């Protein structure tokens, strides 16, 4: 059955952008429009277009599933036409002194795999490109600086989470909200404690994430990160001086705003400055360095454990520490070239890109290619307000598919149970029979494992891919979490504590290689430039809301997540997350941010049909019947991209 997405009058698809680019290939100055707001001819790039056009809608879907082509946006444009457009680009944007560089960059962008045959490139240019191909991890000093600053931003996020983890063992007693469920008023105290812990993860998506769009628009990526850092310096200190739970609740509302703003901005900044071939590894640095923050936060909790009545204040207030260097250092980074481009400040965009790449031809190549796609995108979507762009997340098919995929992935983070463990691991270990001190050290071990086993994902996320890692580890996480819950049936306390910790650690290892590193990488890269901030914000909102939904009940030992019944529930939700990812998550590895438009132009019905009719039979033959020569017909063909 044909996908109804094709009939949407605002269908922002790669096919439409291809039509815009095809107009340029034919040297036509204007897009031919039917009057409905979308081009007359909307087709997929395919190996056998005539066969698809002449077939039924059902046949077209099946053929698209096997022949959808990821095509270079500059493919097919005559060299004379391309160089003419480059000259016009340089003249319009005040880059005449870089005209020759951009000419070479455009030719390289058009034929990235044939760089050695481009006669306009000098020996020095070719040597730089060859070095880039052979040493993909070699980065400019400025790019390394951006990576470091984004790492600090992620560490802030991790430390923010773990400060409340240790403080949960102290502030409820001081504020009189520590009664158990079997005591009068215990249910009320449980809900208050849950609300205090949950409120940042309500204000983060509602205020923090969505404030990222206007703040990024006005202040840029660096400015938005700086503002979030100031908030995350002030609010932890404020929490440490609170005298009542009501005051703590109020400060944590503002705390959440900083978390949401930073969480929606840092991954986008990383994605926009990273080279395509290592974008996944660099953006997943968000998760890697979040785990560093978690370890540091747990370490701080343990260090101040014997500070008496102010222990919880030191624990919850210590998270301001990494926010200080974040605020001081962020303005030493170059701004995102794509942000400058969006503002029409092309001279500054090139200057920034030049800092982020080791050679001027690489900078010209990446900026011009992004510019071509951005211009095609603007012709289709026009100048939309923030609210219109927000509605596009659900009404424009290409963007809706990205929203669905990113939301499913973010929801999986909470469905898998990791958030509850991160916030309540100390409580979980105490419930398992550990002393308070031992629980803090056990939580430190949880954080350390999370950090150590995120490293393998750095080297696999751009080779095995986001989707493959995610699907492989979800079932393993489900089994290990179920085993941890079953360990609560063991009567011997020491054995019970050890086995609970063991399976939590195993679960953490699987999460750290699979779901964990992928989440923010994926949502930061799948949206068009005009929708990137809002697109990053909505999936983050999904996971925050899911986090909030469980916070009021988790703190009580009697209904803690890691006892047999709730563990069975989380085992089931892990498998639900696996199914949703299998159906809706598309692979994005080693594609430019602009080329991903074409990945999400394939209708959802076609994508799901492919998984059942092509991928599952192949996987059964390959991994169950061990037929080593079984072949999988690819969903996408990467023509003219390599």
Coordinates of C-alpha atoms in Angstrom, one line a residue:
X1 CA 0.0 0.0 0.0
X2 CA 1.3 3.4 -0.9
X3 CA 2.4 5.6 1.9
X4 CA 0.0 8.6 2.5
X5 CA 3.0 10.8 3.2
X6 CA 3.4 11.4 -0.5
X7 CA 0.1 13.4 -0.5
X8 CA 1.1 15.8 2.2
X9 CA 1.5 19.3 0.7
X10 CA 4.4 20.1 2.9
X11 CA 6.3 16.9 2.3
X12 CA 9.9 18.0 3.0
X13 CA 11.7 15.0 1.5
X14 CA 15.0 14.4 -0.1
X15 CA 13.2 13.7 -3.3
X16 CA 11.8 17.3 -3.3
X17 CA 15.3 18.6 -2.5
X18 CA 16.6 16.5 -5.3
X19 CA 14.1 18.2 -7.6
X20 CA 15.4 21.6 -6.5
X21 CA 18.9 20.4 -7.2
X22 CA 17.8 18.9 -10.5
X23 CA 16.6 22.3 -11.6
X24 CA 20.1 23.6 -11.0
X25 CA 21.5 20.7 -13.0
X26 CA 19.4 21.9 -15.9
X27 CA 20.6 25.5 -15.4
X28 CA 17.0 26.5 -14.5
X29 CA 17.0 29.5 -12.2
X30 CA 13.6 28.8 -10.5
X31 CA 11.8 25.9 -9.0
X32 CA 8.8 24.9 -11.1
X33 CA 5.8 24.8 -8.8
X34 CA 2.3 23.5 -9.2
X35 CA 0.9 26.1 -6.9
X36 CA 0.4 23.7 -4.1
X37 CA 3.7 24.5 -2.4
X38 CA 5.6 21.5 -3.6
X39 CA 7.3 20.6 -6.8
X40 CA 5.4 18.9 -9.6
X41 CA 7.7 16.0 -9.9
X42 CA 8.5 14.1 -6.8
X43 CA 10.4 10.9 -7.3
X44 CA 13.0 8.8 -5.6
X45 CA 16.5 8.4 -7.0
X46 CA 16.6 4.8 -8.2
X47 CA 18.6 2.4 -10.3
X48 CA 15.6 1.6 -12.5
X49 CA 13.3 4.6 -12.4
X50 CA 11.2 3.6 -15.4
X51 CA 10.3 0.3 -13.9
X52 CA 9.1 2.0 -10.8
X53 CA 7.1 4.7 -12.5
X54 CA 5.2 2.1 -14.6
X55 CA 4.3 -0.2 -11.7
X56 CA 1.5 -0.2 -9.2
X57 CA 1.8 1.7 -5.9
X58 CA 2.5 -1.6 -4.0
X59 CA 5.2 -2.5 -6.5
X60 CA 6.8 0.9 -6.2
X61 CA 7.0 0.6 -2.4
X62 CA 8.7 -2.8 -2.8
X63 CA 11.1 -1.5 -5.4
X64 CA 11.9 1.6 -3.4
X65 CA 12.8 -0.6 -0.5
X66 CA 15.5 -2.3 -2.5
X67 CA 16.6 0.6 -4.7
X68 CA 16.4 3.8 -2.7
X69 CA 19.6 5.6 -3.5
X70 CA 21.6 8.0 -1.3
X71 CA 22.8 10.4 -3.9
X72 CA 25.3 13.2 -3.7
X73 CA 23.5 16.5 -3.9
X74 CA 25.9 17.8 -6.6
X75 CA 25.8 14.6 -8.7
X76 CA 25.1 15.3 -12.4
X77 CA 25.8 19.0 -12.4
X78 CA 28.1 19.9 -15.3
X79 CA 31.5 21.2 -14.2
X80 CA 31.0 24.5 -16.0
X81 CA 27.6 25.0 -14.2
X82 CA 29.1 24.0 -10.9
X83 CA 32.0 26.4 -11.1
X84 CA 29.7 29.2 -12.2
X85 CA 27.6 28.6 -9.1
X86 CA 30.6 28.6 -6.9
X87 CA 31.7 32.0 -8.4
X88 CA 28.3 33.4 -7.7
X89 CA 28.3 32.0 -4.2
X90 CA 31.7 33.7 -3.5
X91 CA 30.6 37.0 -5.0
X92 CA 27.3 37.2 -3.1
X93 CA 28.8 36.2 0.2
X94 CA 32.0 38.3 0.1
X95 CA 34.4 35.3 -0.4
X96 CA 36.0 36.4 -3.6
X97 CA 39.5 36.0 -2.2
X98 CA 38.7 32.4 -1.5
X99 CA 37.1 31.7 -4.9
X100 CA 39.8 29.2 -6.1
X101 CA 39.6 27.4 -2.8
X102 CA 35.8 27.0 -3.1
X103 CA 36.1 25.9 -6.7
X104 CA 38.3 23.1 -5.6
X105 CA 36.1 22.4 -2.6
X106 CA 33.0 22.1 -4.7
X107 CA 34.6 19.7 -7.2
X108 CA 35.8 17.6 -4.2
X109 CA 32.3 17.7 -2.7
X110 CA 30.9 16.5 -6.0
X111 CA 33.4 13.7 -6.4
X112 CA 34.7 12.8 -2.9
X113 CA 35.9 9.4 -3.9
X114 CA 37.8 10.6 -7.0
X115 CA 39.9 13.3 -5.4
X116 CA 43.1 12.0 -7.0
X117 CA 41.6 12.6 -10.4
X118 CA 40.5 16.2 -9.9
X119 CA 43.1 18.2 -11.9
X120 CA 42.4 21.4 -10.1
X121 CA 43.7 20.1 -6.8
X122 CA 47.3 20.7 -6.2
X123 CA 49.7 18.1 -4.8
X124 CA 49.4 19.7 -1.4
X125 CA 45.6 19.5 -1.6
X126 CA 45.7 15.8 -2.6
X127 CA 48.1 15.0 0.1
X128 CA 45.8 16.6 2.7
X129 CA 42.8 14.7 1.4
X130 CA 44.8 11.4 1.3
X131 CA 45.9 12.0 4.9
X132 CA 42.3 12.7 5.9
X133 CA 41.2 9.3 4.4
X134 CA 44.0 7.4 6.1
X135 CA 43.9 9.2 9.5
X136 CA 40.3 10.0 10.2
X137 CA 41.0 10.7 13.9
X138 CA 43.4 13.5 13.1
X139 CA 41.8 16.7 14.0
X140 CA 42.6 20.4 14.1
X141 CA 43.5 22.0 17.4
X142 CA 40.2 24.0 17.4
X143 CA 38.2 20.9 16.8
X144 CA 39.9 19.2 19.6
X145 CA 39.1 22.2 21.8
X146 CA 35.4 22.0 20.9
X147 CA 35.5 18.3 21.7
X148 CA 37.0 19.0 25.1
X149 CA 34.5 21.8 26.0
X150 CA 31.6 19.6 24.9
X151 CA 33.1 16.8 27.1
X152 CA 33.0 19.2 30.1
X153 CA 29.4 20.0 29.3
X154 CA 28.5 16.3 29.3
X155 CA 30.4 15.8 32.6
X156 CA 28.3 18.5 34.2
X157 CA 25.2 16.5 33.2
X158 CA 26.5 13.3 34.8
X159 CA 27.5 15.0 38.0
X160 CA 24.2 16.7 38.2
X161 CA 22.4 13.3 38.2
X162 CA 24.6 11.7 40.9
X163 CA 24.6 14.6 43.4
X164 CA 20.9 13.8 44.2
X165 CA 21.8 10.1 44.3
X166 CA 23.8 10.5 47.5
X167 CA 21.8 13.3 48.9
X168 CA 18.7 11.0 48.9
X169 CA 20.2 9.3 51.9
X170 CA 20.3 12.6 53.9
X171 CA 18.0 15.4 53.1
X172 CA 14.7 13.5 53.6
X173 CA 15.6 13.0 57.2
X174 CA 16.5 16.7 57.7
X175 CA 13.3 17.9 56.0
X176 CA 11.0 15.4 57.7
X177 CA 10.0 13.5 54.6
X178 CA 11.6 10.2 55.4
X179 CA 8.7 8.1 56.8
X180 CA 8.2 4.7 55.4
X181 CA 5.0 3.5 53.7
X182 CA 4.0 1.6 56.8
X183 CA 4.0 4.7 59.0
X184 CA 1.4 7.5 59.1
X185 CA 2.1 10.0 56.4
X186 CA 4.6 7.7 54.7
X187 CA 2.8 7.8 51.4
X188 CA 2.8 11.6 51.4
X189 CA 6.5 11.7 52.2
X190 CA 7.2 9.2 49.3
X191 CA 5.4 11.4 46.8
X192 CA 7.1 14.6 48.1
X193 CA 10.5 12.9 47.8
X194 CA 9.7 11.7 44.4
X195 CA 8.6 15.1 43.3
X196 CA 11.7 16.8 44.6
X197 CA 13.8 14.3 42.6
X198 CA 11.6 14.5 39.5
X199 CA 11.0 18.2 39.2
X200 CA 14.2 19.1 37.2
X201 CA 13.2 16.4 34.7
X202 CA 9.9 18.2 34.3
X203 CA 11.3 21.7 33.9
X204 CA 14.1 20.5 31.7
X205 CA 11.8 19.4 28.8
X206 CA 9.1 22.0 29.3
X207 CA 11.3 25.0 29.8
X208 CA 14.9 24.1 29.2
X209 CA 14.7 22.1 26.0
X210 CA 12.3 24.4 24.2
X211 CA 14.1 27.5 25.3
X212 CA 17.1 26.2 23.3
X213 CA 15.5 27.2 20.0
X214 CA 15.2 31.0 20.7
X215 CA 18.4 31.1 22.7
X216 CA 20.4 29.3 20.1
X217 CA 18.8 31.5 17.4
X218 CA 19.9 34.7 19.2
X219 CA 23.1 33.8 21.0
X220 CA 24.4 30.8 19.0
X221 CA 25.5 27.4 20.2
X222 CA 28.3 28.9 22.4
X223 CA 26.0 31.5 23.9
X224 CA 23.3 29.0 24.8
X225 CA 25.9 26.7 26.4
X226 CA 27.3 29.6 28.4
X227 CA 23.8 30.6 29.7
X228 CA 23.2 27.0 30.8
X229 CA 26.6 26.8 32.5
X230 CA 25.8 30.0 34.6
X231 CA 22.4 28.4 35.7
X232 CA 24.2 25.2 36.6
X233 CA 26.8 27.0 38.7
X234 CA 24.2 29.0 40.7
X235 CA 21.5 26.4 41.3
X236 CA 23.6 23.6 42.9
X237 CA 25.1 26.1 45.3
X238 CA 21.5 27.3 46.0
X239 CA 20.4 23.7 46.6
X240 CA 23.1 23.3 49.2
X241 CA 21.8 26.2 51.2
X242 CA 18.1 25.3 51.2
X243 CA 16.3 25.1 54.6
X244 CA 13.1 23.3 53.5
X245 CA 12.0 20.8 50.9
X246 CA 9.8 23.6 49.3
X247 CA 12.9 25.7 48.8
X248 CA 14.8 22.7 47.4
X249 CA 11.9 22.0 45.0
X250 CA 11.9 25.6 43.7
X251 CA 15.7 25.7 43.1
X252 CA 15.5 22.4 41.3
X253 CA 13.0 23.8 38.9
X254 CA 15.6 26.3 37.7
X255 CA 18.3 23.6 37.9
X256 CA 16.2 21.6 35.3
X257 CA 16.1 24.6 33.0
X258 CA 19.9 24.6 32.8
X259 CA 20.0 20.8 32.3
X260 CA 17.5 20.9 29.5
X261 CA 19.1 23.9 27.7
X262 CA 22.6 22.3 27.8
X263 CA 21.3 18.8 26.9
X264 CA 19.6 20.1 23.8
X265 CA 22.5 22.3 22.6
X266 CA 25.8 20.5 23.3
X267 CA 25.1 17.4 21.1
X268 CA 23.9 19.6 18.2
X269 CA 27.1 21.7 18.5
X270 CA 29.2 18.5 18.4
X271 CA 27.3 17.2 15.4
X272 CA 27.6 20.4 13.4
X273 CA 31.4 20.7 13.8
X274 CA 32.4 17.0 13.4
X275 CA 33.6 15.5 10.2
X276 CA 31.1 13.0 8.7
X277 CA 33.3 9.8 9.1
X278 CA 33.8 10.3 12.9
X279 CA 30.6 12.3 13.7
X280 CA 29.1 9.4 15.6
X281 CA 32.2 8.9 17.8
X282 CA 32.5 12.7 18.5
X283 CA 28.9 13.3 19.3
X284 CA 28.6 10.2 21.4
X285 CA 31.3 11.9 23.5
X286 CA 28.3 13.3 25.2
X287 CA 27.5 9.9 26.7
X288 CA 31.1 9.0 27.3
X289 CA 31.8 12.2 29.3
X290 CA 28.5 12.1 31.0
X291 CA 29.7 8.8 32.5
X292 CA 32.9 10.6 33.6
X293 CA 30.6 13.1 35.4
X294 CA 28.7 10.3 37.0
X295 CA 31.9 8.7 38.3
X296 CA 33.1 12.1 39.6
X297 CA 29.8 12.7 41.2
X298 CA 29.8 9.3 42.9
X299 CA 33.4 9.9 44.0
X300 CA 32.4 13.2 45.5
X301 CA 29.5 11.5 47.4
X302 CA 31.9 9.0 48.8
X303 CA 34.6 11.6 49.7
X304 CA 32.2 13.7 51.8
X305 CA 30.2 10.8 53.3
X306 CA 31.4 11.5 56.9
X307 CA 30.7 15.2 56.9
X308 CA 27.9 15.0 59.4
X309 CA 24.7 17.0 58.9
X310 CA 26.0 18.9 55.9
X311 CA 26.9 15.7 54.0
X312 CA 23.9 15.8 51.7
X313 CA 24.4 19.6 51.1
X314 CA 28.0 19.0 49.9
X315 CA 26.9 16.1 47.7
X316 CA 24.1 18.0 46.0
X317 CA 26.0 21.2 45.8
X318 CA 29.2 19.8 44.4
X319 CA 27.9 19.5 40.8
X320 CA 28.6 23.2 40.3
X321 CA 32.3 22.4 40.0
X322 CA 32.5 21.2 36.3
X323 CA 30.1 24.0 35.2
X324 CA 32.7 26.6 36.1
X325 CA 35.3 25.6 33.4
X326 CA 32.4 25.1 31.0
X327 CA 31.4 28.8 31.4
X328 CA 35.0 30.0 31.2
X329 CA 36.1 28.0 28.2
X330 CA 33.2 27.8 25.8
X331 CA 33.9 31.2 24.1
X332 CA 37.3 30.0 23.2
X333 CA 35.6 27.6 20.8
X334 CA 34.8 28.6 17.2
X335 CA 31.0 29.0 16.7
X336 CA 29.2 26.4 14.6
X337 CA 29.7 27.1 10.9
X338 CA 26.2 25.9 10.2
X339 CA 24.8 28.5 12.6
X340 CA 26.7 31.3 10.9
X341 CA 25.5 29.9 7.5
X342 CA 21.9 29.9 8.8
X343 CA 22.4 33.6 9.7
X344 CA 23.8 34.4 6.3
X345 CA 27.2 35.2 7.8
X346 CA 29.2 33.2 5.3
X347 CA 32.6 34.8 5.8
X348 CA 32.4 34.0 9.5
X349 CA 31.1 30.5 8.6
X350 CA 34.1 29.8 6.4
X351 CA 36.5 31.3 9.0
X352 CA 35.0 28.9 11.6
X353 CA 35.0 25.9 9.4
X354 CA 38.7 26.7 8.5
X355 CA 39.6 26.4 12.1
X356 CA 37.7 23.1 12.5
X357 CA 39.4 21.5 9.5
X358 CA 43.1 20.9 8.9
X359 CA 43.2 22.2 5.3
X360 CA 41.4 25.0 3.5
X361 CA 40.0 22.7 0.8
X362 CA 38.4 20.5 3.4
X363 CA 36.8 23.5 4.9
X364 CA 35.5 24.8 1.5
X365 CA 34.2 21.4 0.6
X366 CA 32.2 20.9 3.8
X367 CA 30.8 24.4 3.9
X368 CA 29.8 24.5 0.2
X369 CA 28.1 21.1 0.4
X370 CA 26.2 22.1 3.5
X371 CA 25.2 25.4 1.8
X372 CA 23.8 23.6 -1.3
X373 CA 21.6 21.4 0.8
X374 CA 20.6 24.4 3.0
X375 CA 19.5 26.4 0.0
X376 CA 17.5 23.5 -1.3
X377 CA 15.9 23.1 2.1
X378 CA 15.0 26.8 2.3
X379 CA 13.3 26.7 -1.1
X380 CA 11.0 23.9 0.1
X381 CA 10.2 25.0 3.6
X382 CA 10.4 28.8 3.3
X383 CA 10.8 31.0 6.4
X384 CA 8.9 29.3 9.2
X385 CA 8.2 30.5 12.7
X386 CA 9.2 28.5 15.7
X387 CA 5.7 27.2 16.2
X388 CA 5.4 26.2 12.6
X389 CA 8.7 24.5 12.7
X390 CA 7.5 22.6 15.8
X391 CA 4.4 21.5 14.0
X392 CA 6.7 20.3 11.2
X393 CA 8.1 17.7 13.6
X394 CA 4.7 15.9 13.3
X395 CA 3.2 17.0 10.0
X396 CA 6.1 16.9 7.5
X397 CA 6.8 13.3 6.6
X398 CA 10.6 13.4 6.3
X399 CA 10.8 15.2 9.7
X400 CA 8.1 13.2 11.3
X401 CA 10.0 10.0 10.6
X402 CA 13.1 11.5 12.2
X403 CA 11.0 12.6 15.2
X404 CA 9.6 9.1 15.5
X405 CA 13.0 7.4 15.3
X406 CA 14.7 9.8 17.7
X407 CA 11.7 9.6 20.2
X408 CA 11.7 5.8 20.1
X409 CA 15.4 5.8 20.9
X410 CA 15.1 8.3 23.7
X411 CA 12.1 6.5 25.2
X412 CA 14.2 3.4 25.2
X413 CA 16.6 5.0 27.7
X414 CA 13.9 5.2 30.3
X415 CA 12.2 2.0 29.3
X416 CA 15.4 0.1 29.9
X417 CA 15.6 1.2 33.5
X418 CA 18.9 2.9 33.5
X419 CA 17.6 6.2 34.8
X420 CA 16.2 4.6 37.9
X421 CA 19.5 2.9 38.6
X422 CA 21.5 6.1 38.1
X423 CA 19.3 8.0 40.5
X424 CA 18.6 5.4 43.1
X425 CA 21.6 3.0 42.9
X426 CA 22.6 3.8 46.5
X427 CA 19.0 3.1 47.7
X428 CA 18.9 -0.1 45.6
X429 CA 22.1 -1.4 47.2
X430 CA 20.9 -0.5 50.7
X431 CA 17.7 -2.4 49.9
X432 CA 19.9 -5.3 48.8
X433 CA 21.5 -5.5 52.2
X434 CA 24.5 -3.1 51.9
X435 CA 25.5 -0.5 54.5
X436 CA 25.2 3.1 53.5
X437 CA 29.0 3.4 53.0
X438 CA 29.2 0.2 51.0
X439 CA 26.2 1.4 48.9
X440 CA 28.1 4.6 48.0
X441 CA 31.1 2.6 46.9
X442 CA 29.0 0.1 45.0
X443 CA 27.4 3.1 43.2
X444 CA 30.9 4.4 42.4
X445 CA 31.6 1.0 40.8
X446 CA 28.4 1.4 38.7
X447 CA 29.6 4.8 37.5
X448 CA 33.1 3.5 36.7
X449 CA 31.8 0.6 34.6
X450 CA 29.5 3.0 32.7
X451 CA 32.6 5.1 31.8
X452 CA 35.0 2.2 31.0
X453 CA 32.6 0.3 28.7
X454 CA 31.4 3.4 26.8
X455 CA 34.9 3.4 25.2
X456 CA 34.3 0.4 22.9
X457 CA 31.3 2.3 21.4
X458 CA 33.7 5.1 20.4
X459 CA 35.3 2.7 17.9
X460 CA 32.2 0.8 16.8
X461 CA 29.5 3.4 16.5
X462 CA 30.7 4.6 13.0
X463 CA 31.5 1.0 11.9
X464 CA 28.8 -1.3 13.2
X465 CA 26.4 1.6 13.3
X466 CA 23.8 3.1 15.7
X467 CA 21.0 0.7 14.9
X468 CA 23.0 -2.5 15.0
X469 CA 24.5 -1.7 18.4
X470 CA 21.1 -0.8 19.8
X471 CA 19.3 -3.9 18.6
X472 CA 22.1 -6.3 19.7
X473 CA 22.3 -5.1 23.3
X474 CA 18.7 -4.6 24.3
X475 CA 17.9 -8.3 24.8
X476 CA 21.1 -8.8 26.8
X477 CA 20.1 -5.8 29.1
X478 CA 16.7 -7.4 29.6
X479 CA 18.1 -10.7 30.7
X480 CA 20.7 -9.2 33.1
X481 CA 18.1 -6.9 34.7
X482 CA 15.7 -9.8 35.3
X483 CA 18.5 -11.8 36.9
X484 CA 19.3 -8.8 39.3
X485 CA 15.6 -8.8 40.3
X486 CA 15.5 -12.5 40.9
X487 CA 18.6 -12.2 43.2
X488 CA 16.3 -10.5 45.8
X489 CA 14.8 -13.9 46.6
X490 CA 18.2 -15.0 48.0
X491 CA 17.9 -15.0 51.8
X492 CA 21.6 -14.7 52.7
X493 CA 22.3 -10.9 52.8
X494 CA 26.0 -10.9 51.7
X495 CA 25.3 -13.3 48.8
X496 CA 22.2 -11.3 47.8
X497 CA 24.1 -8.0 47.9
X498 CA 26.9 -9.4 45.8
X499 CA 24.7 -11.0 43.1
X500 CA 22.4 -7.9 42.9
X501 CA 25.5 -5.8 42.3
X502 CA 27.0 -8.3 39.8
X503 CA 24.0 -8.3 37.5
X504 CA 23.5 -4.5 37.8
X505 CA 27.2 -4.2 36.7
X506 CA 26.6 -6.6 33.8
X507 CA 23.5 -4.7 32.8
X508 CA 25.5 -1.5 33.0
X509 CA 28.2 -2.9 30.6
X510 CA 25.6 -3.8 28.0
X511 CA 23.9 -0.4 28.3
X512 CA 27.2 1.5 28.0
X513 CA 28.1 -0.2 24.7
X514 CA 24.7 -0.2 23.2
X515 CA 21.8 2.2 24.0
X516 CA 23.7 4.7 26.1
X517 CA 26.2 6.2 23.6
X518 CA 23.7 6.3 20.8
X519 CA 20.9 8.4 22.1
X520 CA 22.1 12.0 21.8
X521 CA 24.3 11.2 18.8
X522 CA 21.2 10.1 16.9
X523 CA 18.8 12.9 17.7
X524 CA 21.5 15.5 17.1
X525 CA 22.1 14.4 13.5
X526 CA 18.7 13.3 12.1
X527 CA 16.9 16.6 11.7
X528 CA 17.3 19.3 9.0
X529 CA 19.2 22.4 10.0
X530 CA 16.1 24.6 10.4
X531 CA 14.5 22.1 12.8
X532 CA 17.6 20.9 14.6
X533 CA 17.1 22.6 18.0
X534 CA 13.4 21.7 18.3
X535 CA 14.1 18.3 16.9
X536 CA 16.7 17.6 19.6
X537 CA 14.4 19.1 22.2
X538 CA 11.3 16.9 21.6
X539 CA 12.9 13.4 22.0
X540 CA 14.7 14.8 25.1
X541 CA 11.3 15.9 26.3
X542 CA 10.0 12.3 25.8
X543 CA 12.6 10.7 28.0
X544 CA 12.3 13.4 30.7
X545 CA 8.5 12.9 30.9
X546 CA 9.0 9.1 31.1
X547 CA 11.6 9.7 33.9
X548 CA 9.2 11.9 35.8
X549 CA 6.4 9.3 35.5
X550 CA 8.4 6.9 37.6
X551 CA 10.1 9.2 40.1
X552 CA 7.3 9.5 42.7
X553 CA 7.3 5.8 43.4
X554 CA 10.9 4.7 43.1
X555 CA 12.4 6.1 46.3
X556 CA 10.5 3.8 48.7
X557 CA 12.4 0.6 49.4
X558 CA 9.2 -1.4 49.4
X559 CA 8.5 -0.5 45.7
X560 CA 12.1 0.0 44.5
X561 CA 12.7 -1.0 40.9
X562 CA 15.1 -3.8 41.6
X563 CA 12.8 -6.3 43.3
X564 CA 11.3 -9.2 41.4
X565 CA 8.1 -7.8 40.1
X566 CA 9.3 -4.4 38.9
X567 CA 12.4 -6.0 37.4
X568 CA 10.1 -8.3 35.4
X569 CA 8.4 -5.1 34.2
X570 CA 11.7 -3.5 33.1
X571 CA 12.6 -6.7 31.4
X572 CA 9.4 -6.4 29.4
X573 CA 10.0 -2.7 28.6
X574 CA 13.5 -3.5 27.4
X575 CA 12.0 -5.9 24.8
X576 CA 9.4 -3.3 23.9
X577 CA 12.2 -0.8 23.3
X578 CA 13.9 -3.4 21.1
X579 CA 10.8 -3.9 19.0
X580 CA 10.2 -0.2 18.6
X581 CA 13.8 0.4 17.6
X582 CA 13.7 -2.5 15.1
X583 CA 10.6 -1.0 13.4
X584 CA 11.4 2.7 13.4
X585 CA 15.1 3.4 13.9
X586 CA 17.1 4.0 10.7
X587 CA 20.8 3.6 10.3
X588 CA 22.7 7.0 10.0
X589 CA 26.4 6.0 10.2
X590 CA 28.9 7.7 7.9
X591 CA 26.4 9.9 6.1
X592 CA 26.6 13.7 6.1
X593 CA 24.0 15.6 8.0
X594 CA 22.5 16.7 4.7
X595 CA 22.5 13.2 3.1
X596 CA 20.4 11.9 6.0
X597 CA 17.5 13.8 4.4
X598 CA 17.4 11.0 1.8
X599 CA 17.5 8.3 4.4
X600 CA 14.3 9.7 6.0
X601 CA 12.6 10.3 2.6
X602 CA 11.8 6.5 2.4
X603 CA 8.2 6.0 3.8
X604 CA 7.8 4.3 7.1
X605 CA 5.7 1.5 5.6
X606 CA 8.4 0.8 3.1
X607 CA 11.1 0.7 5.8
X608 CA 9.1 -1.7 8.0
X609 CA 8.2 -3.9 5.0
X610 CA 11.9 -4.2 4.2
X611 CA 12.7 -5.3 7.8
X612 CA 10.2 -8.2 7.6
X613 CA 10.6 -9.2 4.0
X614 CA 14.4 -8.8 3.6
X615 CA 16.3 -8.3 6.8
X616 CA 14.6 -11.0 9.0
X617 CA 14.9 -13.8 6.4
X618 CA 18.5 -12.9 5.8
X619 CA 19.3 -12.8 9.6
X620 CA 17.7 -16.2 10.0
X621 CA 19.8 -17.7 7.3
X622 CA 23.0 -16.0 8.4
X623 CA 22.9 -16.4 12.2
X624 CA 20.5 -19.4 12.8
X625 CA 21.2 -21.6 9.7
X626 CA 24.8 -20.3 9.5
X627 CA 24.7 -19.7 5.8
X628 CA 27.8 -17.6 5.4
X629 CA 27.0 -16.7 1.8
X630 CA 23.5 -15.4 2.5
X631 CA 23.1 -12.0 0.9
X632 CA 21.0 -9.0 2.1
X633 CA 19.6 -6.7 -0.5
X634 CA 20.4 -3.2 0.8
X635 CA 17.7 -0.7 1.6
X636 CA 19.8 2.2 0.5
X637 CA 22.5 2.4 -2.2
X638 CA 25.2 4.9 -1.5
X639 CA 25.9 6.1 -5.0
X640 CA 28.3 9.0 -5.5
X641 CA 28.9 9.4 -1.8
X642 CA 32.0 7.2 -1.2

